[in-house]
C-alpha cells in the first residue's frame, strides 16, 4: 500500500479496497522500521493518526466524506499543530507546543486527512541541505550519504522513501522545489498569497509560501485544492476562492509556448543535469509545445538581492525569540541582558545566527538605503523581467538545481556555495510567482528536476503542463533504492 499515490488511495478508500486505519497503520509501521536511516520525521503522532483514521472510516461509511478523507499526510514542522510540538527544527522551539492549528493544518483536518506527524527541516527553514536541523541531518533515500535538499528535506525524503504519499512544505527561496528535484519527487510553490501563512512560523514574510510535495502532479493538485484559499487571519493571503486544480489536468498542451531562459543554461550548470533538462524540453516539443528562447537579464542579481532581503526579514521575525515569552530559556541568567544573550546564543544554530547578523547589519542606520532598499529595487527589476517574458510565453522552464544531491558535509564550510544551490529558484520567490519541480531524469545516478514557472495565479496551467509530461514519461515512478 505504501506505493500508492494520493489519488489511488482516495479511490481505494471509496471502493473499500482497504480502510484508512489499515493504510495509516501500514505507513506508521514503515516509519518505525525505516526512518532511522533517513531521519525525515521529528515527531510521529501515531495515536492521534489512528484516531483520525478511525473517524475518517466512519465518515466514509456514511458516504458524506470530504475530498481527502482518510488519506495519510505529514506536515513540515514549521506549521503550528495544536497539542503537538512545533519545533521549526530548532533548539529554540524544542519545547513549544502550540495551542492552535495553522490554517493549512486546519484545512487538511476539515478535508478529513490523517496526519502521521511532523517532518524534519533546516532550522527555521534556513538552508539548502537539511543539515542545520537541531534534530540532525536528513538523508536522501537515493543515497543516504547525500543531502535531500532543503529546507523541506524531511518532507521530500519522507515522500521519496514512500513513508507518506504527500506532505506540506514551505518555500522561501526554493525550499520546496530544490529538495523535490534532489529526491525525485514533485514539489509546488504557489503564487505568493495563494496559501495562508497564518500559523506558519515566519522566516522571511514577503517570500515564504506553503505548498505540497508529492509523487505526482495529480497529487499536488489534490493537495493544493485543500491548501489554497482566502484567510481573514492572514492579511497577505489573496481573496481568491479555492478551486479544483485537478479539473484541467487532462487538457491538451498543443500550441503551448515554453520560455527557455538562456541565463539558466550557462556556467555553473552540471552538464548531465543540463542534458536531462534539454531532453525534457524536447519531449514537450513532441507533445506539441513550442520552445521560445527568452532572457531574464537580471537573474544574476537574484542571489545577492535575496541574501539581503531574506536575512533582513528573518532578523526582524526572529527577534521575538528572547527567552521571555516562550521557547528556550537559558538557565540561571544573571540579569535581563544575560537572559537575552544566552537564550538566543544557546537556542539558535550557526546558520540562523549568521543570517540574523547579516540582516541586522543590512537594516542598521546608514546601511538601509545601501543594502535593503537597493535589494528591493533590484527585486522589482527581476519581477519586471518575468512580466515581460510572460507577454510572449505561457510557462518558463529550466533546471531546478545546478547539480544533483551532494555529499553530506560537502558544502558546510562554504556558505556561499550552499547559497548558490538555489540560484535557479530564488527569482521566482522574489517575483512572487508560482513554480514547481518535477522529475525529468538522472545525472550521475541521482534524480534531476525540471523547473516549471507559471504566471501569477496560473497554478492550474502549471499543473496541467506537469501532468501531461508525467503521462508521457515514468521518471516520477522511479523508486529510491532505500525505499524498496
GROMACS .gro file of C-alpha atoms in nm:
model
  484
    1UNK     CA    1   0.000   0.000   0.000
    2UNK     CA    2   0.292   0.238   0.054
    3UNK     CA    3   0.344   0.259  -0.322
    4UNK     CA    4   0.000   0.413  -0.379
    5UNK     CA    5  -0.038   0.778  -0.473
    6UNK     CA    6  -0.289   1.008  -0.304
    7UNK     CA    7  -0.526   0.972  -0.600
    8UNK     CA    8  -0.502   0.592  -0.581
    9UNK     CA    9  -0.558   0.595  -0.204
   10UNK     CA   10  -0.869   0.810  -0.248
   11UNK     CA   11  -1.010   0.564  -0.500
   12UNK     CA   12  -0.914   0.263  -0.286
   13UNK     CA   13  -1.086   0.407   0.021
   14UNK     CA   14  -1.405   0.483  -0.168
   15UNK     CA   15  -1.405   0.140  -0.336
   16UNK     CA   16  -1.349  -0.021   0.008
   17UNK     CA   17  -1.030  -0.198  -0.107
   18UNK     CA   18  -0.880  -0.104   0.230
   19UNK     CA   19  -0.962   0.122   0.523
   20UNK     CA   20  -0.794   0.439   0.641
   21UNK     CA   21  -0.691   0.259   0.962
   22UNK     CA   22  -0.523  -0.013   0.756
   23UNK     CA   23  -0.317   0.217   0.535
   24UNK     CA   24  -0.238   0.453   0.826
   25UNK     CA   25  -0.117   0.160   1.038
   26UNK     CA   26   0.091   0.029   0.748
   27UNK     CA   27   0.265   0.364   0.694
   28UNK     CA   28   0.325   0.417   1.067
   29UNK     CA   29   0.492   0.075   1.077
   30UNK     CA   30   0.711   0.170   0.778
   31UNK     CA   31   0.814   0.493   0.950
   32UNK     CA   32   0.909   0.300   1.262
   33UNK     CA   33   1.108   0.043   1.063
   34UNK     CA   34   1.280   0.265   0.807
   35UNK     CA   35   1.304   0.626   0.920
   36UNK     CA   36   1.600   0.569   1.148
   37UNK     CA   37   1.812   0.570   0.831
   38UNK     CA   38   1.651   0.886   0.680
   39UNK     CA   39   1.565   1.096   0.988
   40UNK     CA   40   1.280   1.253   0.791
   41UNK     CA   41   1.042   1.289   1.089
   42UNK     CA   42   1.087   1.497   1.404
   43UNK     CA   43   0.761   1.383   1.564
   44UNK     CA   44   0.539   1.084   1.479
   45UNK     CA   45   0.183   1.115   1.608
   46UNK     CA   46   0.074   0.752   1.586
   47UNK     CA   47  -0.208   0.751   1.842
   48UNK     CA   48  -0.358   1.070   1.703
   49UNK     CA   49  -0.330   0.934   1.348
   50UNK     CA   50  -0.520   0.614   1.434
   51UNK     CA   51  -0.797   0.820   1.598
   52UNK     CA   52  -0.822   1.040   1.289
   53UNK     CA   53  -0.822   0.736   1.060
   54UNK     CA   54  -1.098   0.570   1.264
   55UNK     CA   55  -1.309   0.885   1.239
   56UNK     CA   56  -1.237   0.903   0.864
   57UNK     CA   57  -1.353   0.544   0.813
   58UNK     CA   58  -1.680   0.628   0.991
   59UNK     CA   59  -1.735   0.926   0.760
   60UNK     CA   60  -1.651   0.718   0.453
   61UNK     CA   61  -1.903   0.455   0.564
   62UNK     CA   62  -2.173   0.723   0.592
   63UNK     CA   63  -2.098   0.848   0.241
   64UNK     CA   64  -2.051   1.214   0.337
   65UNK     CA   65  -1.670   1.216   0.336
   66UNK     CA   66  -1.479   1.522   0.204
   67UNK     CA   67  -1.211   1.502  -0.066
   68UNK     CA   68  -0.904   1.374   0.120
   69UNK     CA   69  -1.091   1.188   0.391
   70UNK     CA   70  -0.875   0.908   0.531
   71UNK     CA   71  -0.566   0.995   0.325
   72UNK     CA   72  -0.242   0.995   0.531
   73UNK     CA   73  -0.016   1.300   0.503
   74UNK     CA   74   0.252   1.471   0.715
   75UNK     CA   75   0.323   1.835   0.794
   76UNK     CA   76   0.654   2.017   0.780
   77UNK     CA   77   0.744   2.107   1.139
   78UNK     CA   78   0.702   2.478   1.061
   79UNK     CA   79   0.320   2.460   1.068
   80UNK     CA   80   0.167   2.501   1.414
   81UNK     CA   81  -0.027   2.197   1.531
   82UNK     CA   82  -0.248   2.217   1.838
   83UNK     CA   83  -0.118   1.995   2.117
   84UNK     CA   84   0.176   1.869   1.907
   85UNK     CA   85   0.530   2.006   1.934
   86UNK     CA   86   0.619   2.250   1.658
   87UNK     CA   87   0.997   2.296   1.670
   88UNK     CA   88   1.088   2.454   1.335
   89UNK     CA   89   1.395   2.228   1.352
   90UNK     CA   90   1.541   2.442   1.631
   91UNK     CA   91   1.652   2.402   1.993
   92UNK     CA   92   1.481   2.737   2.046
   93UNK     CA   93   1.137   2.577   1.996
   94UNK     CA   94   1.212   2.222   2.110
   95UNK     CA   95   0.961   2.264   2.395
   96UNK     CA   96   0.698   2.467   2.204
   97UNK     CA   97   0.351   2.309   2.186
   98UNK     CA   98   0.108   2.546   2.012
   99UNK     CA   99  -0.248   2.593   2.143
  100UNK     CA  100  -0.382   2.630   1.788
  101UNK     CA  101  -0.357   2.489   1.437
  102UNK     CA  102  -0.216   2.673   1.136
  103UNK     CA  103  -0.478   2.745   0.870
  104UNK     CA  104  -0.312   2.493   0.637
  105UNK     CA  105  -0.330   2.224   0.907
  106UNK     CA  106  -0.693   2.311   0.980
  107UNK     CA  107  -0.779   2.295   0.609
  108UNK     CA  108  -0.649   1.938   0.590
  109UNK     CA  109  -0.835   1.843   0.906
  110UNK     CA  110  -1.157   1.978   0.755
  111UNK     CA  111  -1.083   1.771   0.443
  112UNK     CA  112  -1.054   1.458   0.660
  113UNK     CA  113  -0.681   1.395   0.603
  114UNK     CA  114  -0.486   1.190   0.858
  115UNK     CA  115  -0.164   1.346   0.993
  116UNK     CA  116   0.116   1.098   1.064
  117UNK     CA  117   0.346   1.358   1.223
  118UNK     CA  118   0.585   1.646   1.166
  119UNK     CA  119   0.876   1.629   0.920
  120UNK     CA  120   1.235   1.740   0.973
  121UNK     CA  121   1.367   2.065   0.826
  122UNK     CA  122   1.655   2.308   0.826
  123UNK     CA  123   1.641   2.526   1.137
  124UNK     CA  124   1.381   2.799   1.085
  125UNK     CA  125   1.378   2.696   0.716
  126UNK     CA  126   1.728   2.841   0.666
  127UNK     CA  127   1.931   2.605   0.449
  128UNK     CA  128   1.957   2.413   0.123
  129UNK     CA  129   2.066   2.074   0.255
  130UNK     CA  130   1.865   1.994   0.570
  131UNK     CA  131   2.187   1.973   0.769
  132UNK     CA  132   2.114   2.265   1.005
  133UNK     CA  133   1.832   2.092   1.196
  134UNK     CA  134   1.872   2.062   1.573
  135UNK     CA  135   1.747   1.703   1.530
  136UNK     CA  136   2.022   1.601   1.290
  137UNK     CA  137   2.064   1.591   0.914
  138UNK     CA  138   1.809   1.423   0.688
  139UNK     CA  139   1.945   1.165   0.444
  140UNK     CA  140   1.845   1.126   0.081
  141UNK     CA  141   1.668   0.791   0.012
  142UNK     CA  142   1.852   0.772  -0.323
  143UNK     CA  143   2.185   0.770  -0.138
  144UNK     CA  144   2.187   0.804   0.240
  145UNK     CA  145   2.534   0.959   0.227
  146UNK     CA  146   2.387   1.257   0.039
  147UNK     CA  147   2.165   1.551   0.131
  148UNK     CA  148   1.794   1.557   0.033
  149UNK     CA  149   1.792   1.932  -0.029
  150UNK     CA  150   1.639   2.191   0.199
  151UNK     CA  151   1.485   2.341   0.384
  152UNK     CA  152   1.194   2.098   0.331
  153UNK     CA  153   1.429   1.800   0.313
  154UNK     CA  154   1.232   1.593   0.565
  155UNK     CA  155   0.910   1.637   0.369
  156UNK     CA  156   1.079   1.542   0.040
  157UNK     CA  157   1.269   1.246   0.187
  158UNK     CA  158   0.954   1.107   0.353
  159UNK     CA  159   0.772   1.109   0.018
  160UNK     CA  160   1.071   0.967  -0.173
  161UNK     CA  161   1.110   0.690   0.087
  162UNK     CA  162   0.740   0.600   0.046
  163UNK     CA  163   0.674   0.670   0.414
  164UNK     CA  164   0.385   0.902   0.326
  165UNK     CA  165   0.219   0.987  -0.009
  166UNK     CA  166   0.220   1.364   0.040
  167UNK     CA  167   0.348   1.632   0.274
  168UNK     CA  168   0.312   2.002   0.335
  169UNK     CA  169   0.624   2.214   0.294
  170UNK     CA  170   0.733   2.576   0.259
  171UNK     CA  171   0.936   2.764   0.000
  172UNK     CA  172   1.121   3.091   0.072
  173UNK     CA  173   1.391   3.068  -0.195
  174UNK     CA  174   1.345   2.719  -0.338
  175UNK     CA  175   1.282   2.509  -0.028
  176UNK     CA  176   1.007   2.302  -0.190
  177UNK     CA  177   1.141   2.278  -0.543
  178UNK     CA  178   1.511   2.210  -0.471
  179UNK     CA  179   1.453   1.914  -0.235
  180UNK     CA  180   1.190   1.781  -0.473
  181UNK     CA  181   1.448   1.787  -0.752
  182UNK     CA  182   1.709   1.610  -0.540
  183UNK     CA  183   1.474   1.334  -0.422
  184UNK     CA  184   1.285   1.264  -0.747
  185UNK     CA  185   0.955   1.399  -0.614
  186UNK     CA  186   0.707   1.663  -0.731
  187UNK     CA  187   0.709   1.992  -0.538
  188UNK     CA  188   0.494   2.300  -0.592
  189UNK     CA  189   0.534   2.658  -0.465
  190UNK     CA  190   0.213   2.854  -0.529
  191UNK     CA  191   0.180   3.224  -0.609
  192UNK     CA  192   0.265   3.434  -0.303
  193UNK     CA  193  -0.057   3.476  -0.104
  194UNK     CA  194  -0.236   3.180  -0.261
  195UNK     CA  195  -0.191   2.974   0.061
  196UNK     CA  196  -0.240   3.121   0.408
  197UNK     CA  197   0.071   3.180   0.619
  198UNK     CA  198  -0.125   3.203   0.945
  199UNK     CA  199   0.031   2.962   1.192
  200UNK     CA  200   0.331   2.904   0.964
  201UNK     CA  201   0.637   3.017   1.160
  202UNK     CA  202   0.790   3.308   0.970
  203UNK     CA  203   1.136   3.319   0.814
  204UNK     CA  204   1.103   3.597   0.552
  205UNK     CA  205   0.745   3.720   0.544
  206UNK     CA  206   0.743   3.862   0.190
  207UNK     CA  207   0.890   3.542   0.045
  208UNK     CA  208   0.752   3.245   0.247
  209UNK     CA  209   0.480   3.035   0.086
  210UNK     CA  210   0.337   2.695   0.172
  211UNK     CA  211   0.287   2.418  -0.082
  212UNK     CA  212   0.283   2.038  -0.127
  213UNK     CA  213   0.547   1.775  -0.200
  214UNK     CA  214   0.405   1.460  -0.359
  215UNK     CA  215   0.499   1.192  -0.609
  216UNK     CA  216   0.281   1.319  -0.895
  217UNK     CA  217   0.140   1.644  -1.032
  218UNK     CA  218  -0.209   1.500  -0.988
  219UNK     CA  219  -0.144   1.454  -0.616
  220UNK     CA  220  -0.001   1.807  -0.592
  221UNK     CA  221  -0.322   1.938  -0.750
  222UNK     CA  222  -0.532   1.744  -0.498
  223UNK     CA  223  -0.334   1.883  -0.204
  224UNK     CA  224  -0.327   2.240  -0.336
  225UNK     CA  225  -0.705   2.230  -0.378
  226UNK     CA  226  -0.724   2.185   0.000
  227UNK     CA  227  -0.438   2.419   0.099
  228UNK     CA  228  -0.529   2.723  -0.110
  229UNK     CA  229  -0.797   2.981  -0.041
  230UNK     CA  230  -0.863   3.310   0.138
  231UNK     CA  231  -0.798   3.353   0.509
  232UNK     CA  232  -0.915   3.652   0.714
  233UNK     CA  233  -0.644   3.577   0.971
  234UNK     CA  234  -0.367   3.644   0.714
  235UNK     CA  235  -0.364   3.992   0.560
  236UNK     CA  236  -0.119   3.876   0.289
  237UNK     CA  237  -0.348   3.592   0.178
  238UNK     CA  238  -0.523   3.665  -0.152
  239UNK     CA  239  -0.901   3.690  -0.155
  240UNK     CA  240  -0.935   3.424  -0.422
  241UNK     CA  241  -1.168   3.128  -0.368
  242UNK     CA  242  -1.030   2.776  -0.354
  243UNK     CA  243  -1.061   2.583  -0.679
  244UNK     CA  244  -1.033   2.229  -0.809
  245UNK     CA  245  -0.684   2.217  -0.957
  246UNK     CA  246  -0.744   1.869  -1.098
  247UNK     CA  247  -1.014   1.992  -1.337
  248UNK     CA  248  -0.777   2.096  -1.617
  249UNK     CA  249  -0.504   1.832  -1.573
  250UNK     CA  250  -0.615   1.646  -1.887
  251UNK     CA  251  -0.616   1.949  -2.119
  252UNK     CA  252  -0.400   1.933  -2.430
  253UNK     CA  253  -0.079   2.137  -2.431
  254UNK     CA  254  -0.055   2.161  -2.809
  255UNK     CA  255   0.049   2.514  -2.901
  256UNK     CA  256   0.183   2.585  -2.551
  257UNK     CA  257   0.467   2.837  -2.560
  258UNK     CA  258   0.753   2.743  -2.328
  259UNK     CA  259   1.007   3.010  -2.245
  260UNK     CA  260   1.364   2.883  -2.210
  261UNK     CA  261   1.589   3.140  -2.035
  262UNK     CA  262   1.940   3.148  -2.180
  263UNK     CA  263   2.071   3.253  -1.836
  264UNK     CA  264   1.967   2.917  -1.687
  265UNK     CA  265   2.194   2.710  -1.911
  266UNK     CA  266   2.531   2.878  -1.867
  267UNK     CA  267   2.829   2.843  -1.637
  268UNK     CA  268   2.769   2.652  -1.314
  269UNK     CA  269   2.514   2.405  -1.452
  270UNK     CA  270   2.625   2.041  -1.435
  271UNK     CA  271   2.647   1.910  -1.792
  272UNK     CA  272   2.449   1.592  -1.720
  273UNK     CA  273   2.175   1.791  -1.544
  274UNK     CA  274   2.161   2.025  -1.843
  275UNK     CA  275   2.132   1.731  -2.083
  276UNK     CA  276   1.839   1.580  -1.891
  277UNK     CA  277   1.656   1.915  -1.883
  278UNK     CA  278   1.713   1.962  -2.257
  279UNK     CA  279   1.576   1.612  -2.319
  280UNK     CA  280   1.264   1.702  -2.120
  281UNK     CA  281   1.219   2.017  -2.328
  282UNK     CA  282   1.241   1.807  -2.647
  283UNK     CA  283   0.975   1.576  -2.502
  284UNK     CA  284   0.749   1.877  -2.461
  285UNK     CA  285   0.807   1.965  -2.826
  286UNK     CA  286   0.691   1.615  -2.918
  287UNK     CA  287   0.376   1.679  -2.715
  288UNK     CA  288   0.302   1.981  -2.933
  289UNK     CA  289   0.457   2.263  -2.735
  290UNK     CA  290   0.675   2.537  -2.885
  291UNK     CA  291   1.010   2.634  -2.731
  292UNK     CA  292   1.085   3.008  -2.726
  293UNK     CA  293   1.425   3.138  -2.618
  294UNK     CA  294   1.388   3.423  -2.369
  295UNK     CA  295   1.612   3.632  -2.149
  296UNK     CA  296   1.583   3.714  -1.779
  297UNK     CA  297   1.865   3.971  -1.774
  298UNK     CA  298   1.855   4.048  -1.402
  299UNK     CA  299   1.850   3.684  -1.288
  300UNK     CA  300   2.220   3.700  -1.197
  301UNK     CA  301   2.126   3.951  -0.927
  302UNK     CA  302   1.866   3.725  -0.764
  303UNK     CA  303   2.101   3.553  -0.519
  304UNK     CA  304   2.268   3.871  -0.384
  305UNK     CA  305   1.932   4.052  -0.359
  306UNK     CA  306   1.772   3.757  -0.181
  307UNK     CA  307   2.055   3.728   0.071
  308UNK     CA  308   1.994   4.086   0.177
  309UNK     CA  309   1.613   4.079   0.185
  310UNK     CA  310   1.560   3.735   0.342
  311UNK     CA  311   1.809   3.778   0.631
  312UNK     CA  312   1.676   4.129   0.697
  313UNK     CA  313   1.322   3.997   0.734
  314UNK     CA  314   1.448   3.699   0.934
  315UNK     CA  315   1.631   3.922   1.181
  316UNK     CA  316   1.305   4.105   1.250
  317UNK     CA  317   1.090   3.791   1.268
  318UNK     CA  318   1.328   3.604   1.498
  319UNK     CA  319   1.362   3.892   1.742
  320UNK     CA  320   1.056   3.753   1.924
  321UNK     CA  321   1.255   3.453   2.047
  322UNK     CA  322   1.410   3.614   2.353
  323UNK     CA  323   1.375   3.357   2.632
  324UNK     CA  324   1.094   3.552   2.796
  325UNK     CA  325   0.762   3.453   2.643
  326UNK     CA  326   0.809   3.103   2.504
  327UNK     CA  327   1.075   2.875   2.364
  328UNK     CA  328   1.420   2.804   2.500
  329UNK     CA  329   1.536   2.992   2.811
  330UNK     CA  330   1.890   2.975   2.946
  331UNK     CA  331   1.949   2.855   3.299
  332UNK     CA  332   2.019   3.095   3.587
  333UNK     CA  333   2.051   3.423   3.395
  334UNK     CA  334   2.244   3.692   3.583
  335UNK     CA  335   2.022   3.972   3.453
  336UNK     CA  336   1.790   4.058   3.164
  337UNK     CA  337   2.077   4.121   2.922
  338UNK     CA  338   2.231   3.785   3.011
  339UNK     CA  339   1.891   3.620   2.962
  340UNK     CA  340   1.857   3.764   2.611
  341UNK     CA  341   2.212   3.691   2.501
  342UNK     CA  342   2.245   3.339   2.636
  343UNK     CA  343   1.892   3.227   2.543
  344UNK     CA  344   1.946   3.334   2.181
  345UNK     CA  345   2.310   3.228   2.172
  346UNK     CA  346   2.232   2.879   2.301
  347UNK     CA  347   1.894   2.839   2.132
  348UNK     CA  348   1.988   2.929   1.772
  349UNK     CA  349   2.221   2.730   1.545
  350UNK     CA  350   2.511   2.869   1.341
  351UNK     CA  351   2.325   2.932   1.013
  352UNK     CA  352   2.040   3.113   1.187
  353UNK     CA  353   2.285   3.332   1.378
  354UNK     CA  354   2.470   3.409   1.054
  355UNK     CA  355   2.152   3.528   0.883
  356UNK     CA  356   2.036   3.733   1.184
  357UNK     CA  357   2.372   3.912   1.185
  358UNK     CA  358   2.362   3.979   0.810
  359UNK     CA  359   2.001   4.100   0.830
  360UNK     CA  360   2.057   4.324   1.130
  361UNK     CA  361   2.356   4.480   0.956
  362UNK     CA  362   2.158   4.542   0.636
  363UNK     CA  363   1.882   4.716   0.833
  364UNK     CA  364   2.111   4.923   1.055
  365UNK     CA  365   2.130   5.301   1.041
  366UNK     CA  366   2.340   5.417   0.747
  367UNK     CA  367   2.316   5.087   0.561
  368UNK     CA  368   1.940   5.051   0.498
  369UNK     CA  369   1.948   5.251   0.175
  370UNK     CA  370   2.274   5.099   0.057
  371UNK     CA  371   2.163   4.739   0.106
  372UNK     CA  372   1.799   4.664   0.188
  373UNK     CA  373   1.642   4.942  -0.018
  374UNK     CA  374   1.873   4.870  -0.313
  375UNK     CA  375   1.791   4.498  -0.295
  376UNK     CA  376   1.419   4.579  -0.310
  377UNK     CA  377   1.480   4.792  -0.620
  378UNK     CA  378   1.663   4.501  -0.782
  379UNK     CA  379   1.371   4.276  -0.682
  380UNK     CA  380   1.139   4.498  -0.884
  381UNK     CA  381   1.365   4.464  -1.190
  382UNK     CA  382   1.364   4.085  -1.153
  383UNK     CA  383   0.984   4.086  -1.136
  384UNK     CA  384   0.965   4.303  -1.448
  385UNK     CA  385   1.182   4.051  -1.638
  386UNK     CA  386   0.918   3.786  -1.571
  387UNK     CA  387   0.629   4.019  -1.656
  388UNK     CA  388   0.792   4.093  -1.993
  389UNK     CA  389   0.863   3.723  -2.054
  390UNK     CA  390   0.503   3.620  -1.986
  391UNK     CA  391   0.388   3.859  -2.257
  392UNK     CA  392   0.549   3.613  -2.501
  393UNK     CA  393   0.519   3.270  -2.337
  394UNK     CA  394   0.277   3.063  -2.126
  395UNK     CA  395   0.528   2.898  -1.891
  396UNK     CA  396   0.903   2.913  -1.832
  397UNK     CA  397   1.121   2.602  -1.792
  398UNK     CA  398   1.475   2.523  -1.690
  399UNK     CA  399   1.674   2.329  -1.432
  400UNK     CA  400   1.559   2.337  -1.070
  401UNK     CA  401   1.909   2.298  -0.923
  402UNK     CA  402   2.255   2.330  -1.082
  403UNK     CA  403   2.362   1.982  -0.970
  404UNK     CA  404   2.224   1.662  -0.819
  405UNK     CA  405   2.235   1.593  -0.445
  406UNK     CA  406   2.583   1.637  -0.297
  407UNK     CA  407   2.751   1.452  -0.011
  408UNK     CA  408   2.659   1.531   0.349
  409UNK     CA  409   2.901   1.790   0.489
  410UNK     CA  410   3.047   1.870   0.146
  411UNK     CA  411   2.950   2.240   0.147
  412UNK     CA  412   2.916   2.316   0.518
  413UNK     CA  413   3.242   2.509   0.527
  414UNK     CA  414   3.139   2.734   0.236
  415UNK     CA  415   2.808   2.917   0.296
  416UNK     CA  416   2.824   3.093  -0.042
  417UNK     CA  417   2.849   2.761  -0.229
  418UNK     CA  418   2.546   2.643  -0.030
  419UNK     CA  419   2.353   2.961  -0.116
  420UNK     CA  420   2.419   2.907  -0.488
  421UNK     CA  421   2.222   2.580  -0.473
  422UNK     CA  422   1.910   2.799  -0.507
  423UNK     CA  423   2.039   3.006  -0.799
  424UNK     CA  424   1.754   2.899  -1.033
  425UNK     CA  425   1.471   2.909  -0.778
  426UNK     CA  426   1.521   3.232  -0.583
  427UNK     CA  427   1.400   3.471  -0.856
  428UNK     CA  428   1.056   3.306  -0.851
  429UNK     CA  429   1.016   3.391  -0.482
  430UNK     CA  430   1.140   3.747  -0.528
  431UNK     CA  431   0.878   3.794  -0.801
  432UNK     CA  432   0.603   3.611  -0.608
  433UNK     CA  433   0.539   3.371  -0.898
  434UNK     CA  434   0.429   3.005  -0.878
  435UNK     CA  435   0.687   2.740  -0.959
  436UNK     CA  436   0.724   2.366  -0.936
  437UNK     CA  437   0.979   2.090  -0.988
  438UNK     CA  438   0.907   1.753  -1.146
  439UNK     CA  439   1.145   1.458  -1.202
  440UNK     CA  440   1.293   1.455  -1.553
  441UNK     CA  441   1.580   1.205  -1.543
  442UNK     CA  442   1.903   1.113  -1.366
  443UNK     CA  443   2.253   1.262  -1.359
  444UNK     CA  444   2.538   1.069  -1.201
  445UNK     CA  445   2.277   0.814  -1.091
  446UNK     CA  446   2.076   1.075  -0.895
  447UNK     CA  447   1.741   1.248  -0.967
  448UNK     CA  448   1.719   1.567  -1.173
  449UNK     CA  449   1.434   1.816  -1.150
  450UNK     CA  450   1.274   2.021  -1.428
  451UNK     CA  451   1.152   2.357  -1.302
  452UNK     CA  452   0.825   2.494  -1.439
  453UNK     CA  453   0.744   2.859  -1.363
  454UNK     CA  454   0.392   2.987  -1.421
  455UNK     CA  455   0.235   3.331  -1.444
  456UNK     CA  456   0.065   3.481  -1.141
  457UNK     CA  457  -0.225   3.267  -1.014
  458UNK     CA  458  -0.173   3.024  -1.302
  459UNK     CA  459  -0.112   2.712  -1.092
  460UNK     CA  460  -0.379   2.520  -1.284
  461UNK     CA  461  -0.192   2.557  -1.615
  462UNK     CA  462   0.141   2.474  -1.449
  463UNK     CA  463  -0.005   2.155  -1.301
  464UNK     CA  464  -0.162   2.064  -1.636
  465UNK     CA  465   0.176   2.106  -1.809
  466UNK     CA  466   0.348   1.891  -1.543
  467UNK     CA  467   0.078   1.623  -1.555
  468UNK     CA  468   0.099   1.589  -1.934
  469UNK     CA  469   0.474   1.528  -1.908
  470UNK     CA  470   0.419   1.266  -1.640
  471UNK     CA  471   0.164   1.089  -1.858
  472UNK     CA  472   0.433   1.063  -2.128
  473UNK     CA  473   0.723   0.965  -1.900
  474UNK     CA  474   0.792   0.747  -1.597
  475UNK     CA  475   1.063   0.942  -1.414
  476UNK     CA  476   0.819   1.017  -1.131
  477UNK     CA  477   0.751   0.644  -1.090
  478UNK     CA  478   1.113   0.553  -1.015
  479UNK     CA  479   1.167   0.431  -0.659
  480UNK     CA  480   1.466   0.514  -0.441
  481UNK     CA  481   1.672   0.203  -0.356
  482UNK     CA  482   1.638   0.253   0.019
  483UNK     CA  483   1.259   0.277  -0.011
  484UNK     CA  484   1.206  -0.063  -0.171
   0.00000   0.00000   0.00000
